[in-house]
Coordinates of C-alpha atoms and ligand atoms in Angstrom, one line a residue:
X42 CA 16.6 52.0 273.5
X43 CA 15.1 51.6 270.1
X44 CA 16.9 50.4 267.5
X45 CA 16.5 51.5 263.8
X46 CA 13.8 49.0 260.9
X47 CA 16.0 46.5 259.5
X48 CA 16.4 46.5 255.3
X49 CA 14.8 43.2 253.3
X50 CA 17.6 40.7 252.7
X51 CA 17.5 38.7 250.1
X52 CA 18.8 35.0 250.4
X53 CA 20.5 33.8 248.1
X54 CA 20.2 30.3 245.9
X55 CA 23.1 28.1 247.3
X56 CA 23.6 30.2 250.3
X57 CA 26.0 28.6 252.7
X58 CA 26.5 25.1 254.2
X59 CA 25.3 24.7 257.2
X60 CA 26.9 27.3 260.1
X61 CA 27.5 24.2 261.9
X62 CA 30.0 23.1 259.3
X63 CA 31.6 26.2 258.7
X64 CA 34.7 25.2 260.8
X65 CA 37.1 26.2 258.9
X66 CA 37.5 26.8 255.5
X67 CA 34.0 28.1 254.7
X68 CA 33.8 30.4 257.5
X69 CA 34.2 34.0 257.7
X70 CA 37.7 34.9 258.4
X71 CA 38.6 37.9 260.3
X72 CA 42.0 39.9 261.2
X73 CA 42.0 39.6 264.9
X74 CA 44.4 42.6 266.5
X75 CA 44.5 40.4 269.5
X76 CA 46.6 37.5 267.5
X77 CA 47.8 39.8 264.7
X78 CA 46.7 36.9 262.1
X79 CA 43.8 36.2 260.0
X80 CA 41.4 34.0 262.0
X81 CA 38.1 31.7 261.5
X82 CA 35.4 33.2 262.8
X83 CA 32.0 31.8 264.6
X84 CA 31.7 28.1 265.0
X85 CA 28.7 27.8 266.6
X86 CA 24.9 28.2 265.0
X87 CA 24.3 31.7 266.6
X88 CA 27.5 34.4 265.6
X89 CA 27.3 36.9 268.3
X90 CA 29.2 40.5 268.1
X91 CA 29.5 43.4 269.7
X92 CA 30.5 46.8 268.1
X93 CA 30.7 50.0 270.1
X94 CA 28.2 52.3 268.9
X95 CA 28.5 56.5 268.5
X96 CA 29.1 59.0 271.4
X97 CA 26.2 61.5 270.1
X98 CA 27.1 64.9 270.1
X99 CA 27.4 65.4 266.5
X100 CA 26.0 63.7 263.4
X101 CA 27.5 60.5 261.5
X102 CA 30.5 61.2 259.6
X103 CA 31.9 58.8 257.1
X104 CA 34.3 57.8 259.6
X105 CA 31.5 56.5 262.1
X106 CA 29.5 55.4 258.5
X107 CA 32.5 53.3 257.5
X108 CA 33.0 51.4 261.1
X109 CA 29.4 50.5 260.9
X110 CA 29.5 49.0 257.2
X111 CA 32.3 47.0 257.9
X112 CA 30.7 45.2 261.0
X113 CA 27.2 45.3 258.5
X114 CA 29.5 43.0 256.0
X115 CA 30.5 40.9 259.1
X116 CA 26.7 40.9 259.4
X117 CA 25.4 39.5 256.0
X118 CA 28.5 37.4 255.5
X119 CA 27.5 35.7 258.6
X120 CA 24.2 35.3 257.9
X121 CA 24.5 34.0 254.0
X122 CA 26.9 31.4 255.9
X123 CA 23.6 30.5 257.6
X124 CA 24.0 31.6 261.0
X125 CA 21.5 33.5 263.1
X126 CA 23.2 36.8 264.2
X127 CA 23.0 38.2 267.3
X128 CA 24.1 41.6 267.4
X129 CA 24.3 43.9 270.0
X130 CA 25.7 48.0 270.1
X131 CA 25.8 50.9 272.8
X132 CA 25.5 54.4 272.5
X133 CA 27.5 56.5 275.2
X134 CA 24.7 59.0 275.9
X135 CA 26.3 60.0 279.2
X136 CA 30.0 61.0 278.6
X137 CA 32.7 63.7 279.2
X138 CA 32.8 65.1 275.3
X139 CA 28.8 64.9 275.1
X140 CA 28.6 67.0 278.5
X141 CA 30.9 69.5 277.0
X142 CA 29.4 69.6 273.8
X143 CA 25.5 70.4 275.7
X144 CA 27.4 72.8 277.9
X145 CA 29.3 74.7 275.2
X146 CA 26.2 75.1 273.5
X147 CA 23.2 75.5 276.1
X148 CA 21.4 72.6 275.3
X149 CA 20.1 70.0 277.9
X150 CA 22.7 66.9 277.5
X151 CA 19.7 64.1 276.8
X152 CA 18.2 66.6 274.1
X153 CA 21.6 66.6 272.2
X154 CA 22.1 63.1 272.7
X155 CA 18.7 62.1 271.4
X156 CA 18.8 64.1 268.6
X157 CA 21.9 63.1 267.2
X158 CA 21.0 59.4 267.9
X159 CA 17.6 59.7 266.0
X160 CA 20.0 61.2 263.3
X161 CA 22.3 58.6 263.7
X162 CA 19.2 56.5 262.7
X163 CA 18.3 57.5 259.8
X164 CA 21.4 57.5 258.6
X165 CA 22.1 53.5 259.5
X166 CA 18.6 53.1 257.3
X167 CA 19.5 55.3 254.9
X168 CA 22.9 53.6 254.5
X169 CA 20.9 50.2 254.8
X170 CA 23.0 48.9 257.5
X171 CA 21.6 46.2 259.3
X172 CA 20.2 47.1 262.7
X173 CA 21.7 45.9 266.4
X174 CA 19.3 43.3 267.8
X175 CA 20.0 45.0 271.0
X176 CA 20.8 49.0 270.4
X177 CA 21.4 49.9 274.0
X178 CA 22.1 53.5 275.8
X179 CA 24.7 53.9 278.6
X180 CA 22.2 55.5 280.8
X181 CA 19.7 52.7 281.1
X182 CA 22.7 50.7 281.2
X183 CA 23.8 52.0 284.7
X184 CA 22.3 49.3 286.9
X185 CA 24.8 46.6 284.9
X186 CA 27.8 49.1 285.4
X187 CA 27.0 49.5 289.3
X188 CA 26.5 45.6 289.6
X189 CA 30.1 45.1 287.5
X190 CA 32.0 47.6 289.5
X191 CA 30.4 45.4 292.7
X192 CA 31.7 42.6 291.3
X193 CA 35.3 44.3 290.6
X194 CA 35.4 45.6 294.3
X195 CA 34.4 42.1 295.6
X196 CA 37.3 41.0 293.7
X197 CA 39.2 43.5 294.9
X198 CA 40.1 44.8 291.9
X199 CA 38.7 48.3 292.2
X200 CA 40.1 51.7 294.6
X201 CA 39.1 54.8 295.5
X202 CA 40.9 58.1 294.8
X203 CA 39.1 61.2 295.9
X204 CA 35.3 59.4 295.3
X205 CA 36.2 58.0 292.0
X206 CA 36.6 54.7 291.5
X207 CA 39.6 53.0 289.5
X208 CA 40.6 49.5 288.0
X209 CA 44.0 48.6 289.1
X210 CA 45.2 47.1 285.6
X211 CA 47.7 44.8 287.8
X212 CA 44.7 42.8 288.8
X213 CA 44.4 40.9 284.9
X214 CA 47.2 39.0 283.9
X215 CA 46.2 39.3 280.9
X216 CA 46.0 42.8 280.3
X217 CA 48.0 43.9 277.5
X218 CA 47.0 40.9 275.2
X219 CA 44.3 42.7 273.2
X220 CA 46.4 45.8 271.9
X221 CA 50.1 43.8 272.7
X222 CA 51.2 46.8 273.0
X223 CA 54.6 47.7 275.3
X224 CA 53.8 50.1 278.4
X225 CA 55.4 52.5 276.2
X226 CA 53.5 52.9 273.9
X227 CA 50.2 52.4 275.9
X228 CA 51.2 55.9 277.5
X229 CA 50.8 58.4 274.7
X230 CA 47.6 56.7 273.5
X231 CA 45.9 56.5 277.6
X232 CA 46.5 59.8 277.8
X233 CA 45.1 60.7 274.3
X234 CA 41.7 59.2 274.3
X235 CA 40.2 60.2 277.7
X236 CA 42.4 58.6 280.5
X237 CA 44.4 60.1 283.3
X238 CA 47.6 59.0 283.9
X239 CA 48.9 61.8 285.5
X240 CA 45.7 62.1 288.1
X241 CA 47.9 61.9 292.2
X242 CA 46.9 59.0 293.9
X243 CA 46.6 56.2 291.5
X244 CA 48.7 52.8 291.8
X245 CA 49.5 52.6 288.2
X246 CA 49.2 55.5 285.8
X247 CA 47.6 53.7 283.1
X248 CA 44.7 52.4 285.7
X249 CA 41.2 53.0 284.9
X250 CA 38.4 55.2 285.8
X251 CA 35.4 52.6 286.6
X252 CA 32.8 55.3 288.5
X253 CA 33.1 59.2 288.1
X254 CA 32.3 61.3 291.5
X255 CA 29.6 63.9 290.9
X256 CA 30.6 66.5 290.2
X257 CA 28.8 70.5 290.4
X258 CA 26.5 71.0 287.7
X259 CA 26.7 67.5 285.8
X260 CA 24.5 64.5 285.8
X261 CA 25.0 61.7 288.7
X262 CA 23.3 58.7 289.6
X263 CA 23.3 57.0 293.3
X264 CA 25.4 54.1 294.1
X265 CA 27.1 51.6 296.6
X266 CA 30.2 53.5 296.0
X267 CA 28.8 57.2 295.6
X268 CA 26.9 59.3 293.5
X269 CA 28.6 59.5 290.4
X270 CA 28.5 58.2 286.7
X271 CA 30.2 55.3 285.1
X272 CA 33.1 55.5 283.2
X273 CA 34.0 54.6 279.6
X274 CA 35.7 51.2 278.8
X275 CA 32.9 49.4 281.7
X276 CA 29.9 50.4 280.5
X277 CA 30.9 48.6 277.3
X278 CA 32.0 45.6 279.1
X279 CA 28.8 45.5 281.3
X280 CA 26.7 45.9 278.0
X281 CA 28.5 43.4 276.5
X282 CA 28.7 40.6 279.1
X283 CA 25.1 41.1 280.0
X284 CA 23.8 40.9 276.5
X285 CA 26.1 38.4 275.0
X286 CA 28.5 36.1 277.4
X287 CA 31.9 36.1 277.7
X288 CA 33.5 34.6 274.7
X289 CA 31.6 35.8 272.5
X290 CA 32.6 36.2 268.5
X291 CA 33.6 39.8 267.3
X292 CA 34.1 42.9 269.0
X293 CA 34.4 45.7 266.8
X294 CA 35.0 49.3 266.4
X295 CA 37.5 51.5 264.8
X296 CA 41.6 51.3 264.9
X297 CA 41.4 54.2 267.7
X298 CA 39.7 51.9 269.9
X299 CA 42.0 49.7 270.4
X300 CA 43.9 51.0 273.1
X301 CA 42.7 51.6 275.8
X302 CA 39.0 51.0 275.0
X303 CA 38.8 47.0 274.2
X304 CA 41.9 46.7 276.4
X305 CA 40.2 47.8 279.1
X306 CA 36.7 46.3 278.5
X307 CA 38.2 43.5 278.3
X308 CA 40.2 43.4 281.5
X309 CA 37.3 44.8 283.8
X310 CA 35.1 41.4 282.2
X311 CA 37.1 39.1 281.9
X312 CA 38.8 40.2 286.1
X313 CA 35.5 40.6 286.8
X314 CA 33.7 37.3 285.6
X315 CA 37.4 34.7 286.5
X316 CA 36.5 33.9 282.5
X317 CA 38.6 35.0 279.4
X318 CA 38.6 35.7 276.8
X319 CA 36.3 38.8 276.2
X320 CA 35.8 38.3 272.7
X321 CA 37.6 35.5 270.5
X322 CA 38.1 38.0 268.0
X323 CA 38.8 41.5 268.0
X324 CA 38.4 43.3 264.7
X325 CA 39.2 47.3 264.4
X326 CA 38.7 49.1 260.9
X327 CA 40.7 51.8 259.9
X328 CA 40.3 55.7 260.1
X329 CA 38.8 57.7 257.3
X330 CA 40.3 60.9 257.1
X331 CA 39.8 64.5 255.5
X332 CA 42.9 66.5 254.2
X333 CA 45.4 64.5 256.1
X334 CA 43.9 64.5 259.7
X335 CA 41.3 61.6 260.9
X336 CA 38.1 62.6 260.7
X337 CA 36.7 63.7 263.8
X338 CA 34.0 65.2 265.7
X339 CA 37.2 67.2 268.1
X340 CA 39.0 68.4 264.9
X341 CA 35.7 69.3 263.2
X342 CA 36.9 68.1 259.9
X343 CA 33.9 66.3 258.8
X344 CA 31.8 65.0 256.3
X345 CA 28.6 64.3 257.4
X346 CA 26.3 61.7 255.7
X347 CA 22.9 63.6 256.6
X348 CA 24.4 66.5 255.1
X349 CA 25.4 64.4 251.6
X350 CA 21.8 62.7 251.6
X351 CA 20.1 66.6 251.9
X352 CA 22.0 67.7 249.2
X353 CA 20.9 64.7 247.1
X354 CA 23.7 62.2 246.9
X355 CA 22.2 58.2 246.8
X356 CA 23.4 57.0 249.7
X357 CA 24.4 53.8 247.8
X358 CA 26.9 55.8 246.2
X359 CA 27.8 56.4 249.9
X360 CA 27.9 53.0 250.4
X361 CA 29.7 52.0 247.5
X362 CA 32.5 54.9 247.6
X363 CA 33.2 53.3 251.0
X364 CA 32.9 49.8 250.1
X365 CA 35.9 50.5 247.2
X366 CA 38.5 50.4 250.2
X367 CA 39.4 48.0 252.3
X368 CA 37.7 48.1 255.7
X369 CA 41.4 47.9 257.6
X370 CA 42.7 50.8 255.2
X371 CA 43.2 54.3 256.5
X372 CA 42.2 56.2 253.7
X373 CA 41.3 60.0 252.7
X374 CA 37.6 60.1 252.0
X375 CA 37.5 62.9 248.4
X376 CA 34.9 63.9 246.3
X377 CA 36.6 62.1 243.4
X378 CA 36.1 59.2 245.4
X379 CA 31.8 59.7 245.7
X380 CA 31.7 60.6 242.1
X381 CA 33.4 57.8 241.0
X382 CA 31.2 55.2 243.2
X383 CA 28.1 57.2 241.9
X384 CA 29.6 56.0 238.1
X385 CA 30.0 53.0 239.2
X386 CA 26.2 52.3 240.5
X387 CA 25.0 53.6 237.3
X388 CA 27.0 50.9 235.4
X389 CA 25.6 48.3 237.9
X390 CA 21.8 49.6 238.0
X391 CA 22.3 49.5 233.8
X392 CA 23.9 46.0 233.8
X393 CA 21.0 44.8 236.0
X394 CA 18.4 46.4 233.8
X395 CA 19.7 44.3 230.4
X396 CA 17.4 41.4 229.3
X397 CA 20.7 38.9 229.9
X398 CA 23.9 38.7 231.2
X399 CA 26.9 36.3 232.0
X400 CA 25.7 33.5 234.3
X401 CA 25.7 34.8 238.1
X402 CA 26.7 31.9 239.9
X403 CA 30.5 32.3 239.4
X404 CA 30.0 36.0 240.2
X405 CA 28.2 34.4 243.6
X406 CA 31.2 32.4 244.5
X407 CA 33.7 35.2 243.4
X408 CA 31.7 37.5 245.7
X409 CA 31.7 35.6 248.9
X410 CA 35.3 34.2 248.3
X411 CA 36.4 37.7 248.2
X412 CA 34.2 38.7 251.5
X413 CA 35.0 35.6 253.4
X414 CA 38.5 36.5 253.3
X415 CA 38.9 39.5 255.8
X416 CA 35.8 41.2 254.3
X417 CA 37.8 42.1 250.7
X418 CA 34.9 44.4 249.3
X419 CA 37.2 46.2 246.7
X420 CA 37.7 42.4 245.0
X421 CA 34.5 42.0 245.6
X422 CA 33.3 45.3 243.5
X423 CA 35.4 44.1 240.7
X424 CA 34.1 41.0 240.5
X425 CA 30.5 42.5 239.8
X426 CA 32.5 45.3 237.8
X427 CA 33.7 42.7 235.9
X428 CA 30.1 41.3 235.1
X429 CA 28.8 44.3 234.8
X430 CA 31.1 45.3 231.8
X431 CA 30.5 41.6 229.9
X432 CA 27.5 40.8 227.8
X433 CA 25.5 37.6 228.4
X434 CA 22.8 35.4 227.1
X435 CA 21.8 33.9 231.0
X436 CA 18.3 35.4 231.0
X437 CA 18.2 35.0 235.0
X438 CA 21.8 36.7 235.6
X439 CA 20.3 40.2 236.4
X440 CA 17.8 39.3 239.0
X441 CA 20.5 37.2 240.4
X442 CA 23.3 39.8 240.6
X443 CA 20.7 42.4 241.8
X444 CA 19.9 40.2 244.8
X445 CA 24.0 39.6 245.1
X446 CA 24.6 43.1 245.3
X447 CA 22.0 43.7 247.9
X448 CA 22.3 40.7 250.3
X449 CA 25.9 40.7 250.7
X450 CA 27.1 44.2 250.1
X451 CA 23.8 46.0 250.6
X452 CA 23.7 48.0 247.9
X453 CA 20.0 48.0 246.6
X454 CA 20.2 48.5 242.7
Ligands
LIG218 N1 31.1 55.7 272.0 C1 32.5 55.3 271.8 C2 32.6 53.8 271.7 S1 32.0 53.0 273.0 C3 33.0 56.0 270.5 O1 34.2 55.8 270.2 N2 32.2 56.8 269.9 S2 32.6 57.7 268.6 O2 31.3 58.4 268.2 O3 33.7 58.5 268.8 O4 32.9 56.7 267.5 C4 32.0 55.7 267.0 C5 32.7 54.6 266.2 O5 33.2 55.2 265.0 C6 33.8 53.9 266.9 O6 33.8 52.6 266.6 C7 35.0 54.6 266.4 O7 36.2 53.8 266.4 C8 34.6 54.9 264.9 N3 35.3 56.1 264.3 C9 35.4 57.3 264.9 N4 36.1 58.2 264.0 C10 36.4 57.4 263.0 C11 37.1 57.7 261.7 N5 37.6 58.9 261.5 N6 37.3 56.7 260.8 C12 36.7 55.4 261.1 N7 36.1 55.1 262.3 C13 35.9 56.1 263.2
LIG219 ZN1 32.8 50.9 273.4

């Protein structure tokens, strides 16, 4: 699938050390659900990550807008640390809620699903989030989720019930290390986002679906094992694995994907490849909400960032009302909130207009301090708040901060 043009970066003077002395103190460092600490990311030259991408039967909300920004800071942190990036997201265009949504309202499911992905587009470039080297669709992804379910059922690690196909969750050790979570509290949340624990026939209740059955009136390719379509949690492990290796650097996504989704991606690859881990870190942003729920395209509760671009908003006031919180928060996204980052970018775009101002290269080091540390983008705002508010005689400053701004927060002044 296409992906979307990529934004100029700027690189800056003094940019990192070499990636391959980034070992530890310089690197990026990254909250890792799997350990529950704050860990060093990407040793090697080449930082590879995965981030699942939108399921498209509605437009970008500034929930899905800030998931994608926080991986885009994983992004230009990495790459100002002088690594080459390798980046790699799906889009589910084949799944239960995007059926529903085309059915619902008589539109031909790959319409919808290119529609809002082409939306879903614009707003990335709009946002100037840097784009997936590899921006991959479930559909033409279903010859790698056939040959992984082949490889599950050669392992044995696969059963039928009633011509769909399941992953017996007894057949990793090490499932349950992702979310840690007790069996208790895995339950609630299976049963929540998409599984079936109560479905007659399965060994385990939290087991998962690896290979729908067709079913009357829906879309269904052949198979091995059936006509059918491929479940959730395996297409991303099969676009993952295939595009990346096992091991590789960050997989991302929001809080809600946690459980079962990474769990269960990363029990089908790692059970179905004898490797582990999946990813060495695992790194879920928090939920942007509206009036007290989570914003979501089931609740309806939305703010869509199409819809704030037609009426005129700058989408780096987008950017920058998102960047003010912390990318783990959960936070209420207000209007307050946009007005006060549209204030804010018209202090910055005057501060980087003046002749002079306070030397950048402190601001630089303040900057990626802040970012290298778990991504800290408020500290990171105040630091250029902070510059932007002091008078200067450094002739060079404003060019300098301007390129800051845009490299590593992508915010084009
Ligand atoms: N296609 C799957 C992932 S493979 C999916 O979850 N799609 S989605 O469209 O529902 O969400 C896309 C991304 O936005 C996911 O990473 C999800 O965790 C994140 N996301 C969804 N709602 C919110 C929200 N309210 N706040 C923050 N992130 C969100
Ligand atoms: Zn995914």
């Amino acid at each position: 699938m296409r992906s979307w043009p990529a934004p100029p970066v700027p690189s800056l003077p003094a940019a990192g050390l070499p990636a391959a002395d980034h070992q530890g103190d310089g690197a990026l460092r990254l909250y890792d659900t799997a350990s529950g600490s704050v860990r060093p990311t990407a040793p090697g030259e080449t930082a590879r990550m995965y981030v699942c991408g939108i399921t498209p039967y509605d437009a970008t909300h500034m929930g899905h807008a800030n998931t994608y920004l926080a991986f885009d800071l994983v992004n230009r942190v990495w790459r100002d640390l002088g690594h080459t990036v390798r980046y790699v997201q799906n889009a589910t265009d084949v799944d239960d809620p995007l059926l529903e949504r085309a059915r619902e309202t008589g539109q031909d499911w790959r319409e919808l699903a290119d529609r809002e992905i082409e939306l879903f587009r614009q707003d990335m470039v709009a946002l100037r989030i840097l784009p997936p080297d590899v921006y991959v669709g479930a559909v033409e992804s279903i010859p790698l989720v056939v040959e992984m379910v082949e490889r599950l059922r050669g392992k044995g690690a696969a059963y039928e019930v009633g011509g769909d196909v399941y992953f017996p969750v007894a057949a990793d050790p090490a499932f349950g290390t992702v979310s840690r979570l007790s069996r208790e509290e895995m339950g609630p949340l299976f049963a929540e986002r998409g599984g079936d624990p109560d479905r007659d026939g399965k060994k385990d209740p939290l087991d998962a679906l690896l290979w729908s059955a067709r079913r009357p009136g829906e879309p269904y390719w052949d198979s091995p094992f059936g006509e059918g379509r491929p479940g959730w949690h395996v297409e991303c492990s099969a676009i993952s694995i295939e595009y990346l290796g096992m091991g590789f650097d960050v997989e991302g996504g929001g809080s809600d994907l946690v459980f079962p989704h990474h769990e269960m991606s990363a029990s089908h690859a790692q059970v179905a490849t004898g490797k582990r881990p999946h990813a060495k870190v695992y790194v879920h942003a928090g939920m942007v909400g509206l009036d007290g729920e989570k914003m979501s395209k089931s609740k309806g509760n939305l703010v869509f960032v199409s819809k704030l671009r037609r009426g005129g908003t700058d989408p780096m006031a987008i950017r920058l009302a998102l960047l003010a919180h912390h990318y783990r928060s959960d936070w209420e996204w207000t209007d307050s909130g946009l007005e006060a980052a549209g204030a804010r970018l018209d202090r910055w775009r005057a501060a980087v207009a003046r002749p002079s101002g306070p030397a950048a290269a402190p601001v630089a080091a303040e900057v990626r301090g802040h970012l290298t540390d778990d991504l800290d983008a408020p500290s990171a705002l105040a630091a250029i708040d902070r510059w932007a508010a002091t008078p200067g005689d450094d002739p060079d400053a404003p060019a300098r901060i301007r390129a800051l701004a845009d490299a590593l927060l992508g915010v084009a002044l």
